[in-house]
């Protein structure tokens, strides 16, 4: 398992993976790591695609993913992949899509354990009232990501 560090507008991100796929992407509130210079070949595509995302040139990812989690967590993470770029869903929407509106808390918990920051777009899940509820990377990062994906366009008055 190898890990590399990349600079993003939201802090230093850590990408971990091997020949079987990307196992995690995370950003921490404070990082003493510096961006990696030598990127292993099996992580180069992930690094490139994340840079393209932050540059506004990519709206979805085409990577081999290999996250570790329970079967239920993986089911939730798979559902997250169906939330389109620039759109949001509520935790209740997620529970319904999983087939059981009563599993809302379990779905929210699995959402919070998503090991693949941005690539599996857990930031696109919001509260039923439209609020930006819990986000492991900090609510300011969630707001930034949602604004990045759906910027408000100023309309011309003329």
JSON list of C-alpha atoms in Angstrom, two decimals:
[
{"chain": "A", "resi": 1, "resn": "UNK", "atom": "CA", "xyz": [0.00, 0.00, 0.00]},
{"chain": "A", "resi": 2, "resn": "UNK", "atom": "CA", "xyz": [1.45, 3.34, -1.06]},
{"chain": "A", "resi": 3, "resn": "UNK", "atom": "CA", "xyz": [0.36, 6.84, -0.20]},
{"chain": "A", "resi": 4, "resn": "UNK", "atom": "CA", "xyz": [1.03, 10.20, -1.79]},
{"chain": "A", "resi": 5, "resn": "UNK", "atom": "CA", "xyz": [0.23, 13.75, -0.82]},
{"chain": "A", "resi": 6, "resn": "UNK", "atom": "CA", "xyz": [-1.17, 16.41, -3.13]},
{"chain": "A", "resi": 7, "resn": "UNK", "atom": "CA", "xyz": [-1.88, 20.06, -2.59]},
{"chain": "A", "resi": 8, "resn": "UNK", "atom": "CA", "xyz": [-5.55, 21.06, -3.02]},
{"chain": "A", "resi": 9, "resn": "UNK", "atom": "CA", "xyz": [-7.44, 24.30, -2.39]},
{"chain": "A", "resi": 10, "resn": "UNK", "atom": "CA", "xyz": [-8.76, 22.60, 0.78]},
{"chain": "A", "resi": 11, "resn": "UNK", "atom": "CA", "xyz": [-5.46, 21.40, 2.21]},
{"chain": "A", "resi": 12, "resn": "UNK", "atom": "CA", "xyz": [-3.04, 18.56, 1.65]},
{"chain": "A", "resi": 13, "resn": "UNK", "atom": "CA", "xyz": [-4.87, 15.40, 0.53]},
{"chain": "A", "resi": 14, "resn": "UNK", "atom": "CA", "xyz": [-3.57, 11.90, 1.10]},
{"chain": "A", "resi": 15, "resn": "UNK", "atom": "CA", "xyz": [-4.23, 9.29, -1.60]},
{"chain": "A", "resi": 16, "resn": "UNK", "atom": "CA", "xyz": [-3.67, 5.65, -0.66]},
{"chain": "A", "resi": 17, "resn": "UNK", "atom": "CA", "xyz": [-3.85, 2.62, -2.90]},
{"chain": "A", "resi": 18, "resn": "UNK", "atom": "CA", "xyz": [-2.13, -0.22, -4.67]},
{"chain": "A", "resi": 19, "resn": "UNK", "atom": "CA", "xyz": [-2.45, -2.16, -7.92]},
{"chain": "A", "resi": 20, "resn": "UNK", "atom": "CA", "xyz": [-5.97, -3.27, -6.84]},
{"chain": "A", "resi": 21, "resn": "UNK", "atom": "CA", "xyz": [-7.30, 0.28, -6.68]},
{"chain": "A", "resi": 22, "resn": "UNK", "atom": "CA", "xyz": [-7.61, 3.43, -4.62]},
{"chain": "A", "resi": 23, "resn": "UNK", "atom": "CA", "xyz": [-8.42, 2.61, -0.99]},
{"chain": "A", "resi": 24, "resn": "UNK", "atom": "CA", "xyz": [-8.64, 6.10, 0.47]},
{"chain": "A", "resi": 25, "resn": "UNK", "atom": "CA", "xyz": [-8.50, 9.80, -0.24]},
{"chain": "A", "resi": 26, "resn": "UNK", "atom": "CA", "xyz": [-8.60, 12.13, 2.73]},
{"chain": "A", "resi": 27, "resn": "UNK", "atom": "CA", "xyz": [-7.78, 15.65, 3.78]},
{"chain": "A", "resi": 28, "resn": "UNK", "atom": "CA", "xyz": [-6.91, 16.64, 7.30]},
{"chain": "A", "resi": 29, "resn": "UNK", "atom": "CA", "xyz": [-7.46, 19.88, 9.12]},
{"chain": "A", "resi": 30, "resn": "UNK", "atom": "CA", "xyz": [-3.74, 20.17, 9.80]},
{"chain": "A", "resi": 31, "resn": "UNK", "atom": "CA", "xyz": [-1.08, 18.44, 7.80]},
{"chain": "A", "resi": 32, "resn": "UNK", "atom": "CA", "xyz": [2.65, 18.43, 8.20]},
{"chain": "A", "resi": 33, "resn": "UNK", "atom": "CA", "xyz": [3.03, 16.49, 4.95]},
{"chain": "A", "resi": 34, "resn": "UNK", "atom": "CA", "xyz": [4.27, 18.16, 1.80]},
{"chain": "A", "resi": 35, "resn": "UNK", "atom": "CA", "xyz": [3.12, 17.30, -1.71]},
{"chain": "A", "resi": 36, "resn": "UNK", "atom": "CA", "xyz": [4.77, 14.17, -3.07]},
{"chain": "A", "resi": 37, "resn": "UNK", "atom": "CA", "xyz": [7.25, 14.46, -5.91]},
{"chain": "A", "resi": 38, "resn": "UNK", "atom": "CA", "xyz": [7.48, 10.78, -6.83]},
{"chain": "A", "resi": 39, "resn": "UNK", "atom": "CA", "xyz": [4.02, 9.39, -7.63]},
{"chain": "A", "resi": 40, "resn": "UNK", "atom": "CA", "xyz": [3.77, 5.59, -8.03]},
{"chain": "A", "resi": 41, "resn": "UNK", "atom": "CA", "xyz": [2.30, 4.61, -11.40]},
{"chain": "A", "resi": 42, "resn": "UNK", "atom": "CA", "xyz": [-0.82, 3.06, -9.82]},
{"chain": "A", "resi": 43, "resn": "UNK", "atom": "CA", "xyz": [-1.67, 6.41, -8.14]},
{"chain": "A", "resi": 44, "resn": "UNK", "atom": "CA", "xyz": [-0.84, 8.78, -11.02]},
{"chain": "A", "resi": 45, "resn": "UNK", "atom": "CA", "xyz": [-4.33, 8.61, -12.57]},
{"chain": "A", "resi": 46, "resn": "UNK", "atom": "CA", "xyz": [-5.97, 9.48, -9.24]},
{"chain": "A", "resi": 47, "resn": "UNK", "atom": "CA", "xyz": [-3.61, 12.42, -8.74]},
{"chain": "A", "resi": 48, "resn": "UNK", "atom": "CA", "xyz": [-4.30, 13.70, -12.27]},
{"chain": "A", "resi": 49, "resn": "UNK", "atom": "CA", "xyz": [-8.08, 13.33, -11.95]},
{"chain": "A", "resi": 50, "resn": "UNK", "atom": "CA", "xyz": [-8.20, 15.10, -8.58]},
{"chain": "A", "resi": 51, "resn": "UNK", "atom": "CA", "xyz": [-6.14, 18.00, -9.97]},
{"chain": "A", "resi": 52, "resn": "UNK", "atom": "CA", "xyz": [-8.54, 18.19, -12.95]},
{"chain": "A", "resi": 53, "resn": "UNK", "atom": "CA", "xyz": [-11.52, 18.22, -10.56]},
{"chain": "A", "resi": 54, "resn": "UNK", "atom": "CA", "xyz": [-10.10, 21.16, -8.60]},
{"chain": "A", "resi": 55, "resn": "UNK", "atom": "CA", "xyz": [-9.24, 22.98, -11.85]},
{"chain": "A", "resi": 56, "resn": "UNK", "atom": "CA", "xyz": [-12.91, 22.68, -12.91]},
{"chain": "A", "resi": 57, "resn": "UNK", "atom": "CA", "xyz": [-12.05, 20.35, -15.81]},
{"chain": "A", "resi": 58, "resn": "UNK", "atom": "CA", "xyz": [-13.57, 17.13, -14.41]},
{"chain": "A", "resi": 59, "resn": "UNK", "atom": "CA", "xyz": [-17.07, 16.35, -13.15]},
{"chain": "A", "resi": 60, "resn": "UNK", "atom": "CA", "xyz": [-16.73, 12.62, -12.54]},
{"chain": "A", "resi": 61, "resn": "UNK", "atom": "CA", "xyz": [-13.97, 10.13, -11.85]},
{"chain": "A", "resi": 62, "resn": "UNK", "atom": "CA", "xyz": [-12.89, 7.05, -13.74]},
{"chain": "A", "resi": 63, "resn": "UNK", "atom": "CA", "xyz": [-10.78, 5.14, -11.24]},
{"chain": "A", "resi": 64, "resn": "UNK", "atom": "CA", "xyz": [-10.56, 1.63, -9.86]},
{"chain": "A", "resi": 65, "resn": "UNK", "atom": "CA", "xyz": [-11.81, 1.95, -6.29]},
{"chain": "A", "resi": 66, "resn": "UNK", "atom": "CA", "xyz": [-11.08, -0.52, -3.51]},
{"chain": "A", "resi": 67, "resn": "UNK", "atom": "CA", "xyz": [-12.42, 0.97, -0.26]},
{"chain": "A", "resi": 68, "resn": "UNK", "atom": "CA", "xyz": [-12.50, -1.10, 2.90]},
{"chain": "A", "resi": 69, "resn": "UNK", "atom": "CA", "xyz": [-15.83, -1.27, 4.74]},
{"chain": "A", "resi": 70, "resn": "UNK", "atom": "CA", "xyz": [-18.82, -3.41, 5.62]},
{"chain": "A", "resi": 71, "resn": "UNK", "atom": "CA", "xyz": [-21.23, -4.62, 2.95]},
{"chain": "A", "resi": 72, "resn": "UNK", "atom": "CA", "xyz": [-23.77, -2.00, 4.09]},
{"chain": "A", "resi": 73, "resn": "UNK", "atom": "CA", "xyz": [-21.19, 0.79, 3.97]},
{"chain": "A", "resi": 74, "resn": "UNK", "atom": "CA", "xyz": [-20.19, -0.24, 0.47]},
{"chain": "A", "resi": 75, "resn": "UNK", "atom": "CA", "xyz": [-23.85, -0.23, -0.57]},
{"chain": "A", "resi": 76, "resn": "UNK", "atom": "CA", "xyz": [-24.24, 3.33, 0.75]},
{"chain": "A", "resi": 77, "resn": "UNK", "atom": "CA", "xyz": [-21.01, 4.46, -0.92]},
{"chain": "A", "resi": 78, "resn": "UNK", "atom": "CA", "xyz": [-22.19, 2.96, -4.20]},
{"chain": "A", "resi": 79, "resn": "UNK", "atom": "CA", "xyz": [-25.44, 4.96, -3.93]},
{"chain": "A", "resi": 80, "resn": "UNK", "atom": "CA", "xyz": [-23.44, 8.14, -3.36]},
{"chain": "A", "resi": 81, "resn": "UNK", "atom": "CA", "xyz": [-21.83, 7.61, -6.76]},
{"chain": "A", "resi": 82, "resn": "UNK", "atom": "CA", "xyz": [-25.28, 8.13, -8.33]},
{"chain": "A", "resi": 83, "resn": "UNK", "atom": "CA", "xyz": [-25.64, 11.71, -7.07]},
{"chain": "A", "resi": 84, "resn": "UNK", "atom": "CA", "xyz": [-24.74, 13.82, -10.12]},
{"chain": "A", "resi": 85, "resn": "UNK", "atom": "CA", "xyz": [-22.11, 16.54, -10.11]},
{"chain": "A", "resi": 86, "resn": "UNK", "atom": "CA", "xyz": [-23.70, 19.84, -9.08]},
{"chain": "A", "resi": 87, "resn": "UNK", "atom": "CA", "xyz": [-26.70, 18.14, -7.41]},
{"chain": "A", "resi": 88, "resn": "UNK", "atom": "CA", "xyz": [-27.49, 17.17, -3.84]},
{"chain": "A", "resi": 89, "resn": "UNK", "atom": "CA", "xyz": [-29.57, 14.52, -2.08]},
{"chain": "A", "resi": 90, "resn": "UNK", "atom": "CA", "xyz": [-30.83, 14.30, 1.47]},
{"chain": "A", "resi": 91, "resn": "UNK", "atom": "CA", "xyz": [-30.07, 11.61, 4.00]},
{"chain": "A", "resi": 92, "resn": "UNK", "atom": "CA", "xyz": [-33.72, 10.56, 3.71]},
{"chain": "A", "resi": 93, "resn": "UNK", "atom": "CA", "xyz": [-33.37, 10.31, -0.09]},
{"chain": "A", "resi": 94, "resn": "UNK", "atom": "CA", "xyz": [-30.37, 8.04, 0.46]},
{"chain": "A", "resi": 95, "resn": "UNK", "atom": "CA", "xyz": [-32.27, 5.82, 2.90]},
{"chain": "A", "resi": 96, "resn": "UNK", "atom": "CA", "xyz": [-35.17, 5.50, 0.44]},
{"chain": "A", "resi": 97, "resn": "UNK", "atom": "CA", "xyz": [-32.80, 4.66, -2.39]},
{"chain": "A", "resi": 98, "resn": "UNK", "atom": "CA", "xyz": [-31.35, 1.95, -0.17]},
{"chain": "A", "resi": 99, "resn": "UNK", "atom": "CA", "xyz": [-34.86, 0.53, 0.17]},
{"chain": "A", "resi": 100, "resn": "UNK", "atom": "CA", "xyz": [-35.59, 1.40, 3.80]},
{"chain": "A", "resi": 101, "resn": "UNK", "atom": "CA", "xyz": [-36.46, 4.92, 4.98]},
{"chain": "A", "resi": 102, "resn": "UNK", "atom": "CA", "xyz": [-35.84, 3.72, 8.55]},
{"chain": "A", "resi": 103, "resn": "UNK", "atom": "CA", "xyz": [-32.13, 3.17, 7.85]},
{"chain": "A", "resi": 104, "resn": "UNK", "atom": "CA", "xyz": [-31.50, 6.92, 7.68]},
{"chain": "A", "resi": 105, "resn": "UNK", "atom": "CA", "xyz": [-29.17, 6.97, 10.71]},
{"chain": "A", "resi": 106, "resn": "UNK", "atom": "CA", "xyz": [-27.22, 3.94, 9.52]},
{"chain": "A", "resi": 107, "resn": "UNK", "atom": "CA", "xyz": [-26.92, 5.47, 6.05]},
{"chain": "A", "resi": 108, "resn": "UNK", "atom": "CA", "xyz": [-25.74, 8.77, 7.55]},
{"chain": "A", "resi": 109, "resn": "UNK", "atom": "CA", "xyz": [-23.18, 6.91, 9.66]},
{"chain": "A", "resi": 110, "resn": "UNK", "atom": "CA", "xyz": [-21.88, 5.01, 6.62]},
{"chain": "A", "resi": 111, "resn": "UNK", "atom": "CA", "xyz": [-21.77, 8.28, 4.68]},
{"chain": "A", "resi": 112, "resn": "UNK", "atom": "CA", "xyz": [-19.57, 9.74, 7.42]},
{"chain": "A", "resi": 113, "resn": "UNK", "atom": "CA", "xyz": [-17.16, 6.81, 7.15]},
{"chain": "A", "resi": 114, "resn": "UNK", "atom": "CA", "xyz": [-16.62, 7.24, 3.40]},
{"chain": "A", "resi": 115, "resn": "UNK", "atom": "CA", "xyz": [-12.89, 6.68, 2.86]},
{"chain": "A", "resi": 116, "resn": "UNK", "atom": "CA", "xyz": [-12.80, 8.21, -0.63]},
{"chain": "A", "resi": 117, "resn": "UNK", "atom": "CA", "xyz": [-13.15, 11.98, -0.16]},
{"chain": "A", "resi": 118, "resn": "UNK", "atom": "CA", "xyz": [-14.57, 13.73, -3.25]},
{"chain": "A", "resi": 119, "resn": "UNK", "atom": "CA", "xyz": [-14.33, 10.62, -5.46]},
{"chain": "A", "resi": 120, "resn": "UNK", "atom": "CA", "xyz": [-17.32, 9.12, -3.62]},
{"chain": "A", "resi": 121, "resn": "UNK", "atom": "CA", "xyz": [-19.25, 12.39, -3.22]},
{"chain": "A", "resi": 122, "resn": "UNK", "atom": "CA", "xyz": [-20.50, 12.25, 0.38]},
{"chain": "A", "resi": 123, "resn": "UNK", "atom": "CA", "xyz": [-20.33, 16.06, 0.40]},
{"chain": "A", "resi": 124, "resn": "UNK", "atom": "CA", "xyz": [-23.43, 16.07, -1.86]},
{"chain": "A", "resi": 125, "resn": "UNK", "atom": "CA", "xyz": [-25.66, 14.77, 0.95]},
{"chain": "A", "resi": 126, "resn": "UNK", "atom": "CA", "xyz": [-27.46, 17.46, 2.94]},
{"chain": "A", "resi": 127, "resn": "UNK", "atom": "CA", "xyz": [-30.15, 17.68, 5.61]},
{"chain": "A", "resi": 128, "resn": "UNK", "atom": "CA", "xyz": [-33.84, 17.48, 4.67]},
{"chain": "A", "resi": 129, "resn": "UNK", "atom": "CA", "xyz": [-34.15, 21.19, 5.44]},
{"chain": "A", "resi": 130, "resn": "UNK", "atom": "CA", "xyz": [-31.30, 22.00, 3.04]},
{"chain": "A", "resi": 131, "resn": "UNK", "atom": "CA", "xyz": [-28.76, 22.51, 5.82]},
{"chain": "A", "resi": 132, "resn": "UNK", "atom": "CA", "xyz": [-25.15, 21.47, 5.51]},
{"chain": "A", "resi": 133, "resn": "UNK", "atom": "CA", "xyz": [-25.10, 18.84, 8.20]},
{"chain": "A", "resi": 134, "resn": "UNK", "atom": "CA", "xyz": [-22.02, 17.03, 9.51]},
{"chain": "A", "resi": 135, "resn": "UNK", "atom": "CA", "xyz": [-18.98, 16.58, 7.34]},
{"chain": "A", "resi": 136, "resn": "UNK", "atom": "CA", "xyz": [-15.81, 14.85, 8.49]},
{"chain": "A", "resi": 137, "resn": "UNK", "atom": "CA", "xyz": [-13.61, 17.35, 6.66]},
{"chain": "A", "resi": 138, "resn": "UNK", "atom": "CA", "xyz": [-15.36, 20.34, 8.21]},
{"chain": "A", "resi": 139, "resn": "UNK", "atom": "CA", "xyz": [-18.50, 22.13, 7.06]},
{"chain": "A", "resi": 140, "resn": "UNK", "atom": "CA", "xyz": [-16.47, 24.89, 5.39]},
{"chain": "A", "resi": 141, "resn": "UNK", "atom": "CA", "xyz": [-14.96, 22.26, 3.07]},
{"chain": "A", "resi": 142, "resn": "UNK", "atom": "CA", "xyz": [-18.42, 20.84, 2.30]},
{"chain": "A", "resi": 143, "resn": "UNK", "atom": "CA", "xyz": [-19.67, 24.32, 1.43]},
{"chain": "A", "resi": 144, "resn": "UNK", "atom": "CA", "xyz": [-16.59, 24.96, -0.72]},
{"chain": "A", "resi": 145, "resn": "UNK", "atom": "CA", "xyz": [-17.10, 21.68, -2.64]},
{"chain": "A", "resi": 146, "resn": "UNK", "atom": "CA", "xyz": [-20.80, 22.33, -3.24]},
{"chain": "A", "resi": 147, "resn": "UNK", "atom": "CA", "xyz": [-20.05, 25.87, -4.41]},
{"chain": "A", "resi": 148, "resn": "UNK", "atom": "CA", "xyz": [-17.25, 24.55, -6.64]},
{"chain": "A", "resi": 149, "resn": "UNK", "atom": "CA", "xyz": [-19.66, 22.07, -8.26]},
{"chain": "A", "resi": 150, "resn": "UNK", "atom": "CA", "xyz": [-22.59, 24.46, -8.60]},
{"chain": "A", "resi": 151, "resn": "UNK", "atom": "CA", "xyz": [-21.36, 28.05, -8.62]},
{"chain": "A", "resi": 152, "resn": "UNK", "atom": "CA", "xyz": [-24.04, 30.72, -8.65]},
{"chain": "A", "resi": 153, "resn": "UNK", "atom": "CA", "xyz": [-23.76, 32.45, -11.98]},
{"chain": "A", "resi": 154, "resn": "UNK", "atom": "CA", "xyz": [-24.29, 36.21, -11.89]},
{"chain": "A", "resi": 155, "resn": "UNK", "atom": "CA", "xyz": [-26.78, 37.11, -14.57]},
{"chain": "A", "resi": 156, "resn": "UNK", "atom": "CA", "xyz": [-26.13, 40.17, -16.65]},
{"chain": "A", "resi": 157, "resn": "UNK", "atom": "CA", "xyz": [-28.61, 43.00, -16.29]},
{"chain": "A", "resi": 158, "resn": "UNK", "atom": "CA", "xyz": [-27.94, 44.10, -19.86]}
]
